[in-house]
CSV table of C-alpha atoms in Angstrom, one decimal:
chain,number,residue,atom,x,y,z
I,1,UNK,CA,19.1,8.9,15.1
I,2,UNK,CA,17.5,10.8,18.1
I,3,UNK,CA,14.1,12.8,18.0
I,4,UNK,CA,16.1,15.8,18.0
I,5,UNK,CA,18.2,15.1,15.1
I,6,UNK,CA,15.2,13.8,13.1
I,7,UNK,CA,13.3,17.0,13.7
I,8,UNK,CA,16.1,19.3,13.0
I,9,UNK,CA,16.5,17.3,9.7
I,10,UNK,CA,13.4,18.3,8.8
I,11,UNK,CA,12.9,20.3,5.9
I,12,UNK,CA,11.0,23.6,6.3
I,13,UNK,CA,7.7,22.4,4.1
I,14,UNK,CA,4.5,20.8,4.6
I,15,UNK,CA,4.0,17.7,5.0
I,16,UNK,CA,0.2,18.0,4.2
I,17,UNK,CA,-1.1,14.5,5.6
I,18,UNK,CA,1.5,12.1,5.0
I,19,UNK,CA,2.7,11.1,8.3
I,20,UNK,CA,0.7,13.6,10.9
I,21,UNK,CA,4.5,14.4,12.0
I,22,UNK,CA,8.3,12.6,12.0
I,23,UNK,CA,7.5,9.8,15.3
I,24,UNK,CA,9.2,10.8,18.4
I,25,UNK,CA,9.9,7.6,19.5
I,26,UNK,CA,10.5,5.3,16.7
I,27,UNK,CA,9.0,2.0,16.5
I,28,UNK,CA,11.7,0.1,14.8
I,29,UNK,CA,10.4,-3.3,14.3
I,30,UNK,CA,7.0,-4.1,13.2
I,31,UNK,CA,5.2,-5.8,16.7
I,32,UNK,CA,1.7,-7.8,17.3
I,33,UNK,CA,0.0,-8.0,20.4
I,34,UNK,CA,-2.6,-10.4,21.1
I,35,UNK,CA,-5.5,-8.2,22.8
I,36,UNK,CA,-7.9,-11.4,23.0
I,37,UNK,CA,-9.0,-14.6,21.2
I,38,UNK,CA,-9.1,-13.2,17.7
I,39,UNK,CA,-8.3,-9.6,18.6
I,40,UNK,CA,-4.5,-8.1,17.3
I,41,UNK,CA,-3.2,-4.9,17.5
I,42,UNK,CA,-0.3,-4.3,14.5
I,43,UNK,CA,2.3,-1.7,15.4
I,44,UNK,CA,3.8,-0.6,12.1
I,45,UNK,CA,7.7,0.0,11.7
I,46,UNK,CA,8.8,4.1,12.0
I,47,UNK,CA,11.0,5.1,9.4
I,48,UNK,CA,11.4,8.3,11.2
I,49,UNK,CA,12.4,10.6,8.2
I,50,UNK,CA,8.8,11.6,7.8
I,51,UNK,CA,6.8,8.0,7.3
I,52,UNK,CA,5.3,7.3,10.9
I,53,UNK,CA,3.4,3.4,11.1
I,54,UNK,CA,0.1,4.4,12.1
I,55,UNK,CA,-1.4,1.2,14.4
I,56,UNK,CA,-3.7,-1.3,12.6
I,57,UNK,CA,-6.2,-3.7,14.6
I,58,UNK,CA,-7.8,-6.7,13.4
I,59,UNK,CA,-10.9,-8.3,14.6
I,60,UNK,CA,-12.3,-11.8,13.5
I,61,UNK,CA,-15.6,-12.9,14.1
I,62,UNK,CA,-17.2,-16.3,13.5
I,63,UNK,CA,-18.0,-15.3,10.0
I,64,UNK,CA,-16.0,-12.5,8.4
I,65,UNK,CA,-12.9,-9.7,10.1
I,66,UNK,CA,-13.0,-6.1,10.4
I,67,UNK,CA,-9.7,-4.6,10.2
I,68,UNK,CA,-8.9,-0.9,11.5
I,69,UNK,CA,-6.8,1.6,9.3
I,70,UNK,CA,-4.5,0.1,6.8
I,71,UNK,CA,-0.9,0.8,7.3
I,72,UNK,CA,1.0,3.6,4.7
I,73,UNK,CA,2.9,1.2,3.0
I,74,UNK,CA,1.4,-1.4,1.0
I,75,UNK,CA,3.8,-3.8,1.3
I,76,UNK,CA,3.3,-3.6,5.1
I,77,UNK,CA,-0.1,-4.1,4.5
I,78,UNK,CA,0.5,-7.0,2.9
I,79,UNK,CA,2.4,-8.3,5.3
I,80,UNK,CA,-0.5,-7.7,8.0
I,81,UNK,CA,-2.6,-9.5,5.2
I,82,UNK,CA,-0.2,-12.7,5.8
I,83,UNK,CA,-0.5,-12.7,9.4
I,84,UNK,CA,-4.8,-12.5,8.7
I,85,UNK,CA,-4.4,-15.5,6.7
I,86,UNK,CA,-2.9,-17.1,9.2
I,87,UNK,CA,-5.0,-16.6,12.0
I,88,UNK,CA,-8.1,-16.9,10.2
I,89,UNK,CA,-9.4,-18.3,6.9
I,90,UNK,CA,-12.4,-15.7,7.3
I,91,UNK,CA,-12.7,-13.2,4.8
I,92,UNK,CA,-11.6,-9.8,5.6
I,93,UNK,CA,-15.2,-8.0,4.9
I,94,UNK,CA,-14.4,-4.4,6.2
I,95,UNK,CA,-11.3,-1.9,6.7
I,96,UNK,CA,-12.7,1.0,9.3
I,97,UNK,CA,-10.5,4.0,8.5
I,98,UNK,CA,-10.4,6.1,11.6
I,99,UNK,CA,-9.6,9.8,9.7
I,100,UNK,CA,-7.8,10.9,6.5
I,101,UNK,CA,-3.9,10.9,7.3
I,102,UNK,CA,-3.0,9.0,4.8
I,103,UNK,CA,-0.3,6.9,6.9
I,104,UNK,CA,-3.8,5.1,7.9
I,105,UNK,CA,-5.0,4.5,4.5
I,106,UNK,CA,-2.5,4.0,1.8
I,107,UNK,CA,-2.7,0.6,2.2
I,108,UNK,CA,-6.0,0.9,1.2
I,109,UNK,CA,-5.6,-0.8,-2.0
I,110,UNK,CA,-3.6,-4.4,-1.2
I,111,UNK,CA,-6.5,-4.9,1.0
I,112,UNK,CA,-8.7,-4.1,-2.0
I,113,UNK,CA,-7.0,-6.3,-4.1
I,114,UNK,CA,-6.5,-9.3,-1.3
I,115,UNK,CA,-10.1,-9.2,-0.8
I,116,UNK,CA,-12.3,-7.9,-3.9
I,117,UNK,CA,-15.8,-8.0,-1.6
I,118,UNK,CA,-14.3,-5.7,0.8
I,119,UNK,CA,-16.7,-2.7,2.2
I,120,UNK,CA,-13.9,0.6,3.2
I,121,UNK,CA,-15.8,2.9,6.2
I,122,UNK,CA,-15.2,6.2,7.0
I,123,UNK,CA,-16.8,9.1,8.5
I,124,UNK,CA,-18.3,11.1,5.8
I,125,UNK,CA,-15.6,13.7,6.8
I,126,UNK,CA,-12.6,11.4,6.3
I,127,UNK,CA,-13.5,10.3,3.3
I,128,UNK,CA,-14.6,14.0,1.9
I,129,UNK,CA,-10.7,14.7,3.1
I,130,UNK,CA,-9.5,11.4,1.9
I,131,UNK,CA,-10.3,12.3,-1.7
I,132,UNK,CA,-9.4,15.7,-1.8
I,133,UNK,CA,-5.3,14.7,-0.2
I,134,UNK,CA,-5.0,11.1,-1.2
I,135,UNK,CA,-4.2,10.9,-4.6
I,136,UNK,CA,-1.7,13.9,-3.9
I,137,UNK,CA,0.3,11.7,-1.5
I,138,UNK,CA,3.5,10.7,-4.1
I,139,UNK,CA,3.5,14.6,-5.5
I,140,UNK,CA,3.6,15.7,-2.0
I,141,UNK,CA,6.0,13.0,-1.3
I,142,UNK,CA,8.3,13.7,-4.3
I,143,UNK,CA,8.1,17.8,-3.1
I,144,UNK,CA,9.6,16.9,0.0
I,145,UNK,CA,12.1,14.4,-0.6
I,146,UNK,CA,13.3,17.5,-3.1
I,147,UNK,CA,13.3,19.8,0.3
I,148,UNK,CA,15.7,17.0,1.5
I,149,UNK,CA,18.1,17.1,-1.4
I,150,UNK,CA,18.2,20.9,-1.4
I,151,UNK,CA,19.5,20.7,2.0
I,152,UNK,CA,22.1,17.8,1.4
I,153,UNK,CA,23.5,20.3,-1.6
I,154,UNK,CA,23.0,23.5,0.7
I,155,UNK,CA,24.7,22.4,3.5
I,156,UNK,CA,22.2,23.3,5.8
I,157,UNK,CA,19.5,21.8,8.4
I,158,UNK,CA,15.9,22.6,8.4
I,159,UNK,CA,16.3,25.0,10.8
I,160,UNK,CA,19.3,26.9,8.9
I,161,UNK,CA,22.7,25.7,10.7
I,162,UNK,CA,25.1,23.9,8.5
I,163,UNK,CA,25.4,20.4,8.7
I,164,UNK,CA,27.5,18.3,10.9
I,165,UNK,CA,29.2,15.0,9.7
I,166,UNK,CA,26.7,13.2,11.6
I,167,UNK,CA,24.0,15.3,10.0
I,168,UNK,CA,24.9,14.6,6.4
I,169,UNK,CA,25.0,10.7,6.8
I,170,UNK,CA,21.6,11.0,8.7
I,171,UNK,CA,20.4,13.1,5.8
I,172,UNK,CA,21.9,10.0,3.0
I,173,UNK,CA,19.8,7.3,5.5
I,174,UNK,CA,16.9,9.8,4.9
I,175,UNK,CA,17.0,9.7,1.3
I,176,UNK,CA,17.9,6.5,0.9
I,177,UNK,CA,15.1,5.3,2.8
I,178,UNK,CA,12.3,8.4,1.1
I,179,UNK,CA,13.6,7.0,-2.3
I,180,UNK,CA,12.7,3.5,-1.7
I,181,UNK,CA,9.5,4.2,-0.1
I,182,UNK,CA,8.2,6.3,-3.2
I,183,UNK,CA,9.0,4.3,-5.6
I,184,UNK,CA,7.0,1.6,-3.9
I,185,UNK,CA,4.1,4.2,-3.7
I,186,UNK,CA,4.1,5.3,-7.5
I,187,UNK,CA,2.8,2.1,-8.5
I,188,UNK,CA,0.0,2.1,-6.0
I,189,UNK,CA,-3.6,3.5,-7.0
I,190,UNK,CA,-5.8,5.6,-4.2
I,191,UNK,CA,-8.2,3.6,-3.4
I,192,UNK,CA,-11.3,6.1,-1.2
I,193,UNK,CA,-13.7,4.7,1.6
I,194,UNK,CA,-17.0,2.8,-0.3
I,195,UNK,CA,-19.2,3.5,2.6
I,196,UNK,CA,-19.8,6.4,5.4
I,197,UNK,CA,-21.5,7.4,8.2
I,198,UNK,CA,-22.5,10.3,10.3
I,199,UNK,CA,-23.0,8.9,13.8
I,200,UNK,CA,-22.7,5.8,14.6
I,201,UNK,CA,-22.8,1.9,12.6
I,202,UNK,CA,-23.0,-1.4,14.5
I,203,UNK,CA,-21.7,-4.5,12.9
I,204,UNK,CA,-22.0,-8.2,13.7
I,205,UNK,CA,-19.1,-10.1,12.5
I,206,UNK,CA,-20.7,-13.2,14.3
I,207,UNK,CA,-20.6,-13.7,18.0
I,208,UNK,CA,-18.7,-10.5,18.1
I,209,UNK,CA,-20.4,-6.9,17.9
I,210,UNK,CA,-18.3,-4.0,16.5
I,211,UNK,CA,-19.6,-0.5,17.2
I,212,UNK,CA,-18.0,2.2,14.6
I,213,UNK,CA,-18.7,5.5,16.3
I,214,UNK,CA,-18.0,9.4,15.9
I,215,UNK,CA,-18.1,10.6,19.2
I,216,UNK,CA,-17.0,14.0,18.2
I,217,UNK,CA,-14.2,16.3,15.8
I,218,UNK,CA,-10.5,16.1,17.8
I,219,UNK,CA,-7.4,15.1,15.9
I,220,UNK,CA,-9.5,15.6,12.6
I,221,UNK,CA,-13.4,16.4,11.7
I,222,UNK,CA,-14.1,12.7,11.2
I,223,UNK,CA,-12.3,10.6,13.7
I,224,UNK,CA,-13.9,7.4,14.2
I,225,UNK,CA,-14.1,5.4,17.0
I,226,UNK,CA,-13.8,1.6,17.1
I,227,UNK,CA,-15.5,0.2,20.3
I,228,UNK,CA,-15.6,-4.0,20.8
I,229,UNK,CA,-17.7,-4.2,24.1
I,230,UNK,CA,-17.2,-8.4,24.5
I,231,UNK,CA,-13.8,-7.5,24.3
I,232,UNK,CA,-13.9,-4.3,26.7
I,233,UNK,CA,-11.7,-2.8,23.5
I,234,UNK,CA,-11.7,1.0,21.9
I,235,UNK,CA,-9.2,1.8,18.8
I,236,UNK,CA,-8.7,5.5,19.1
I,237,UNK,CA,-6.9,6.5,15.6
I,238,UNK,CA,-5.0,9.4,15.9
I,239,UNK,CA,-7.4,11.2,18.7
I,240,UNK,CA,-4.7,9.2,21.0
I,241,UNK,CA,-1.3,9.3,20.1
I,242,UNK,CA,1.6,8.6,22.4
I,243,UNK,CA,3.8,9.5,23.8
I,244,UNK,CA,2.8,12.8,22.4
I,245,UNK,CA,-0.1,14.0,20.4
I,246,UNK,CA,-0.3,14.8,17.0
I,247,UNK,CA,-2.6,18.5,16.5
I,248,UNK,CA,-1.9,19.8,13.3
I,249,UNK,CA,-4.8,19.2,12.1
I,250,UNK,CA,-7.5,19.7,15.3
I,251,UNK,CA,-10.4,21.0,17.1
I,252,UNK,CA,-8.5,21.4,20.7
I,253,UNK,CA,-11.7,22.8,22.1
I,254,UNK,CA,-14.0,20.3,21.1
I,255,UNK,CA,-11.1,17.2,21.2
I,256,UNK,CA,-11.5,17.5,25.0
I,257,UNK,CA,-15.4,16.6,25.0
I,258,UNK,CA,-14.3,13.7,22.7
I,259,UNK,CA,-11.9,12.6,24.8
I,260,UNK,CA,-14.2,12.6,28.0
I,261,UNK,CA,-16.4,10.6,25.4
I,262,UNK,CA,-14.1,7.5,24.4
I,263,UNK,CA,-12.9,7.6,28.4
I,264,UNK,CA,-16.4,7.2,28.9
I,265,UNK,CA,-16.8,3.9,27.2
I,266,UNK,CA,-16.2,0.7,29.1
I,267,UNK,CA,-12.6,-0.6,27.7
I,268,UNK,CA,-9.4,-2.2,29.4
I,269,UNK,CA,-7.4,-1.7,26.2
I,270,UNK,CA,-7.2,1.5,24.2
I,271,UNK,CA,-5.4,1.2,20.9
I,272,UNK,CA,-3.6,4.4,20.2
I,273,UNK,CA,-3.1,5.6,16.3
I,274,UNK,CA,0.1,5.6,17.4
I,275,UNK,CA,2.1,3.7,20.0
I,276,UNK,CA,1.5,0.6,22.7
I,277,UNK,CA,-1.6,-0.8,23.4
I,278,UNK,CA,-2.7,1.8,26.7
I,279,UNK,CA,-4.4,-0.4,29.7
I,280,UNK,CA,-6.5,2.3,31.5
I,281,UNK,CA,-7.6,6.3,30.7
I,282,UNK,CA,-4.7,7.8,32.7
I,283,UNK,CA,-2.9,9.1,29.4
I,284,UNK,CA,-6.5,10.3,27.8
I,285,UNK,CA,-7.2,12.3,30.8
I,286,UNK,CA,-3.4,13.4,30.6
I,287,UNK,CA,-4.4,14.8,27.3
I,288,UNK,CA,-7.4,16.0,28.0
I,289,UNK,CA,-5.8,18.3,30.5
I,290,UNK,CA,-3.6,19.3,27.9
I,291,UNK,CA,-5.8,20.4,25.1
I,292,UNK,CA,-8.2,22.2,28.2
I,293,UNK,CA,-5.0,24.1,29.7
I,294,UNK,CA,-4.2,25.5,26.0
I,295,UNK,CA,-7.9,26.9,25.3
I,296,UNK,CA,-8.4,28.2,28.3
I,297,UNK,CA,-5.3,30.5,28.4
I,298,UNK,CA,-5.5,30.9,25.0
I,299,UNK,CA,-9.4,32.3,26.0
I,300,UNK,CA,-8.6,34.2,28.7
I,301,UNK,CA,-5.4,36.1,26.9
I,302,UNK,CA,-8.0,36.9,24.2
I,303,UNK,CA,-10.5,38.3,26.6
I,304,UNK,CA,-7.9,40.5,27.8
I,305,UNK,CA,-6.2,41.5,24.2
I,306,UNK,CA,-9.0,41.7,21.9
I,307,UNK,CA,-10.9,38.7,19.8
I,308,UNK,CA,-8.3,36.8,17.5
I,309,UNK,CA,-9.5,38.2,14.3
I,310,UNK,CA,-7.6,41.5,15.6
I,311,UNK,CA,-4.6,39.5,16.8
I,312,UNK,CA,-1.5,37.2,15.5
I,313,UNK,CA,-0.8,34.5,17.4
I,314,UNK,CA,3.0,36.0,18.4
I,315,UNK,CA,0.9,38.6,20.2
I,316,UNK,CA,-0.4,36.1,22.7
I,317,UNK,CA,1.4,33.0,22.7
I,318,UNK,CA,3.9,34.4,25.6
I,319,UNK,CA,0.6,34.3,27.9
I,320,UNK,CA,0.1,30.3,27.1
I,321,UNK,CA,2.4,28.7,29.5
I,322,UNK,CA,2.1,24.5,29.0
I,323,UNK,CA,5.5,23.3,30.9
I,324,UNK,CA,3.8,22.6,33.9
I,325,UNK,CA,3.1,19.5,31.8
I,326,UNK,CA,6.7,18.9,30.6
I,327,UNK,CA,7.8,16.5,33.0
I,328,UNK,CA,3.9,14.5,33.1
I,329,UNK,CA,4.7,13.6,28.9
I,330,UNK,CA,8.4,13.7,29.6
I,331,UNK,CA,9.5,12.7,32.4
I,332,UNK,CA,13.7,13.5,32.6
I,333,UNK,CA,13.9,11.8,29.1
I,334,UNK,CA,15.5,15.4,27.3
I,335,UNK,CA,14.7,14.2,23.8
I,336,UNK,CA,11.1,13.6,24.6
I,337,UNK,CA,11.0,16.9,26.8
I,338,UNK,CA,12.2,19.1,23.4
I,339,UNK,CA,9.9,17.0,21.6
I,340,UNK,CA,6.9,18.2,23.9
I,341,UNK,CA,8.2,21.8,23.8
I,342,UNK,CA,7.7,21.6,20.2
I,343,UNK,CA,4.3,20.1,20.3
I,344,UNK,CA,3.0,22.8,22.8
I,345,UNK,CA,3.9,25.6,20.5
I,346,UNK,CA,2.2,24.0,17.4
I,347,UNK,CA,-1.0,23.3,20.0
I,348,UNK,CA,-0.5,26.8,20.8
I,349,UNK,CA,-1.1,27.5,16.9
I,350,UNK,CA,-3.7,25.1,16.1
I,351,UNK,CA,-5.7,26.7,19.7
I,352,UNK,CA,-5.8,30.3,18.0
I,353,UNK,CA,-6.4,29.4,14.3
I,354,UNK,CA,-9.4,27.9,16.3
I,355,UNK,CA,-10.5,30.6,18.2
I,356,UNK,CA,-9.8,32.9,15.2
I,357,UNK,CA,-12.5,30.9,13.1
I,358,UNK,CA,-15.5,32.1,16.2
């Protein structure tokens, strides 16, 4: 199934943080990569109907592991549990959770249960949002596998137009696959962050230094920042997602100081929330140009219209023009091109509901 399809299939609801949004690229097989001696990165399996496999890293130290964000599924975090055991016969001590989407933190709970002694961190943001949305996740779930089943008896895609033959065995894969999924999620309890912080928490795992830092709000109010300096090592959570962002939730304004922030710090490996492990800051500055381009239109239409408490966002998103950075994110791949189209106009959204909040 393309990114097109996938996003077309997509029932008009929301998705309130589940996945952050359908993957654009889908990561079909579950994949390690060896970062260092005792340093993984875990890319999770895309189901691509709504379930995107947030990354998970895993850092062992001489006397205990710190792992960052548990996968959606539990039974891929067990699976990642497996692999621990493997490397290691340290104790997994502490789960970092980098913000509150819960496909980076369902998985909470087999870790719980693997490891009894085990400290959960979290901003005190992500875990404030954590509680309020995670023990939602199967209703929300149920709600829209529902949306999906309305549209297999209406005929009709997300956006209205009847199904194609094509469509309609996509949409039976969909189900199929949201039906197994939830039923492996009804027999899972929430399990919240035991610990938080407001700035910053250092931790010696022996012989190896972990710094858990917020370096400011961007994809969410309480995105934490992993930072290994022996390992010249940052895990970004969701503030780096590629090959597109995922805004729905942000602070555009303020993402871009964060950003300069986590460029700032001395890595050779960034681990995205989603996607391949990134060897240098081109794709963060990338972003960063982004997110600046969108406020700073966004500002200037306002200055000319009126402040955004007197304004809709169809009166000004005609003067926000992002294609210029199309083909940057894009390149001549047209799947990934309509993708980004669809990306600007929800950053477009997310950049006034911002300014509308001055």
């Amino acid at each position: 199934m393309s990114p097109s399809t996938a996003n077309r299939l997509l029932p008009i609801i929301a998705f309130a943080t589940a996945s952050a949004a359908t993957p654009v690229i889908a990561q079909t097989e579950r994949a390690v990569t060896r970062l260092a001696d005792g340093v993984y990165a875990i890319r999770h399996r895309d189901a691509q109907d709504g379930f995107a496999g947030g990354n998970t890293t895993v850092v062992i130290g001489d006397r205990q592991v710190l792992v960052v964000d548990a996968p959606f599924l539990p039974s891929d975090a067990r699976e990642d549990i497996a692999d621990i055991r493997r490397w290691t016969d340290k104790p997994v001590t502490f789960l970092v959770i980098t913000h509150f989407h819960n496909d980076h933190n369902l998985g909470n709970r087999a870790y719980m249960d693997a490891f009894p002694a085990l400290t959960i961190i979290a901003h005190a943001e992500t875990k404030k949002d954590m509680d309020l949305f995670g023990p939602e996740s199967v209703a929300r779930e149920d709600r829209a596998t529902a949306a999906y089943e309305q549209m297999q008896r209406n005929g009709r895609n997300g956006d209205g137009t009847l199904l194609t033959a094509a469509d309609r065995k996509d949409l039976d894969a969909i189900l199929v696959r949201r039906r197994q999924v939830t039923a492996e999620l009804r027999d899972v309890a929430f399990q919240t962050a035991t610990l938080t912080f407001e700035h910053d928490l250092t931790i010696d795992l022996g012989h190896r230094v972990v710094e858990i830092e917020f370096l400011g709000r961007g994809n969410t109010a309480g995105d934490a920042v992993v930072y290994v300096p022996a390992d010249k090592l940052v895990v970004a959570g969701d503030l780096v997602v590629y090959p597109l962002p995922y805004v729905h939730d942000g602070y555009p304004s303020e993402w871009v100081v964060t950003l300069r922030r986590l460029a700032e710090l001395d890595a050779t490996a960034i681990v995205p929330g989603h996607g391949p492990v990134l060897r240098d800051t081109a794709y963060v500055q990338l972003l960063r140009e982004l997110f600046a381009s969108a406020v700073g239109q966004m500002n200037e239409a306002l200055r000319k219209s009126g402040p955004a408490m007197f304004r809709s966002v169809d009166d000004v998103k005609a003067s926000i023009d992002l294609t210029p950075f199309r083909q940057r994110f894009a390149g001549n791949d047209k799947d990934l091109a309509a993708a980004f189209d669809r990306t600007a106009g929800d950053l477009i959204r997310v950049v006034f509901r911002e300014a509308s909040l001055r």
